[in-house]
Amino acid sequence: QVQLVESGGGLVQPGGSLRLSCAASGFSFSSYTMSWVRQAPGKGLEWVSTIYPAGGGTRYVDSVRGRFTISRDNAKNTLYLQMNSLKPEDTAVYYCTKPGSGDKGQGTQVTVSS
């Protein structure tokens, strides 16, 4: 079965960086579009970024473009999200997802606070 396991979250000061990872298994990772979404306290899910399988083209929500970078290592079946210049409004639980399938990991908490 599909498994998505996120890691790399934590507490960071404004302006800091974190790199999230998502280990995928149970499907042909290299063939699928993958995304990161997040859920801030008291709010709904928000799409953050997507990476496509062929050529690795990417998309970002406006609020993170230029600060976050999505990438993938198909040999390791792993999805990444490099987050730089973090802001308090980036505080959320971050999930990796396999769009269209409903598959989502357990999430990793990112807290940006001084």
Coordinates of C-alpha atoms in Angstrom, one line a residue:
Q1 CA 0.0 0.0 0.0
V2 CA 1.0 3.6 -0.4
Q3 CA 3.1 5.0 2.4
L4 CA 4.3 8.6 2.7
V5 CA 6.4 9.5 5.7
E6 CA 7.4 13.1 6.3
S7 CA 10.3 14.3 8.4
G8 CA 12.4 17.3 9.0
G9 CA 10.1 19.7 10.8
G10 CA 10.8 21.6 13.9
L11 CA 11.1 25.0 15.6
V12 CA 13.0 27.7 13.8
Q13 CA 13.4 31.4 14.2
P14 CA 12.1 33.8 11.5
G15 CA 14.5 34.0 8.7
G16 CA 15.7 30.5 9.3
S17 CA 15.7 27.4 7.1
L18 CA 14.4 23.8 7.2
R19 CA 14.4 20.9 4.8
L20 CA 11.5 18.6 4.8
S21 CA 11.7 15.1 3.4
C22 CA 9.0 12.6 2.4
A23 CA 9.9 8.9 2.0
A24 CA 7.5 7.3 -0.4
S25 CA 6.8 3.6 -1.0
G26 CA 4.1 1.3 -2.4
F27 CA 3.9 2.9 -5.8
S28 CA 6.1 3.9 -8.7
F29 CA 7.3 7.2 -7.3
S30 CA 9.1 8.4 -10.3
S31 CA 6.0 8.2 -12.4
Y32 CA 3.8 10.4 -10.3
T33 CA 3.3 14.1 -9.7
M34 CA 3.9 14.9 -6.0
S35 CA 2.9 17.9 -3.9
W36 CA 3.3 19.5 -0.5
V37 CA 0.3 20.9 1.3
R38 CA 0.1 22.5 4.7
Q39 CA -2.5 23.2 7.4
A40 CA -2.0 26.1 9.7
P41 CA -3.7 26.1 13.2
G42 CA -7.4 26.6 12.8
K43 CA -7.3 26.7 9.0
G44 CA -7.9 24.3 6.1
L45 CA -5.4 22.6 3.9
E46 CA -3.4 24.9 1.6
W47 CA -1.5 23.7 -1.4
V48 CA 2.1 24.8 -1.3
S49 CA 4.0 23.3 -4.2
T50 CA 3.9 20.6 -6.9
I51 CA 6.6 18.8 -8.9
Y52 CA 6.0 16.8 -12.1
P53 CA 7.5 13.5 -12.9
A54 CA 8.9 14.2 -16.4
G55 CA 11.5 16.9 -16.3
G56 CA 10.6 17.8 -12.8
G57 CA 8.7 21.0 -13.6
T58 CA 7.5 22.9 -10.5
R59 CA 4.8 25.2 -9.3
Y60 CA 4.5 27.2 -6.1
V61 CA 1.8 29.2 -4.2
D62 CA 2.6 32.9 -4.5
S63 CA 3.3 33.2 -0.8
V64 CA 6.3 30.8 -0.9
R65 CA 7.7 31.4 -4.4
G66 CA 11.3 32.4 -4.2
R67 CA 11.7 31.1 -0.7
F68 CA 10.8 27.4 -1.0
T69 CA 12.2 24.8 -3.4
I70 CA 10.6 21.5 -4.1
S71 CA 12.7 18.7 -5.5
R72 CA 12.7 14.9 -5.8
D73 CA 15.2 12.1 -5.8
N74 CA 13.6 9.3 -7.8
A75 CA 16.4 6.9 -7.0
K76 CA 15.7 7.3 -3.3
N77 CA 11.9 7.6 -3.7
T78 CA 12.1 10.8 -1.7
L79 CA 10.4 14.2 -2.1
Y80 CA 11.9 17.3 -0.5
L81 CA 10.9 20.8 0.4
Q82 CA 13.7 23.3 1.1
M83 CA 12.3 26.2 3.0
N84 CA 14.4 29.4 3.4
S85 CA 13.6 32.8 4.9
L86 CA 10.8 31.3 7.0
K87 CA 8.1 33.5 8.3
P88 CA 5.7 33.0 11.3
E89 CA 2.9 32.6 8.8
D90 CA 4.6 29.5 7.5
T91 CA 3.8 27.8 10.8
A92 CA 1.7 24.7 9.9
V93 CA 1.7 20.9 9.7
Y94 CA 3.2 20.0 6.3
Y95 CA 2.1 17.0 4.4
C96 CA 3.3 15.4 1.2
T97 CA 0.6 14.1 -1.1
K98 CA 0.1 12.1 -4.2
P99 CA -2.4 14.4 -6.0
G100 CA -5.7 12.8 -7.1
S101 CA -5.3 9.8 -4.9
G102 CA -6.2 11.1 -1.5
D103 CA -2.9 9.7 -0.2
K104 CA -1.3 11.8 2.4
G105 CA 1.4 11.3 5.1
Q106 CA 1.1 11.9 8.8
G107 CA 2.6 15.3 8.5
T108 CA 5.5 17.1 10.1
Q109 CA 5.1 20.2 12.3
V110 CA 6.9 23.4 11.3
T111 CA 6.9 26.2 13.8
V112 CA 8.4 29.6 13.0
S113 CA 8.8 31.7 16.1
S114 CA 11.3 33.8 18.0

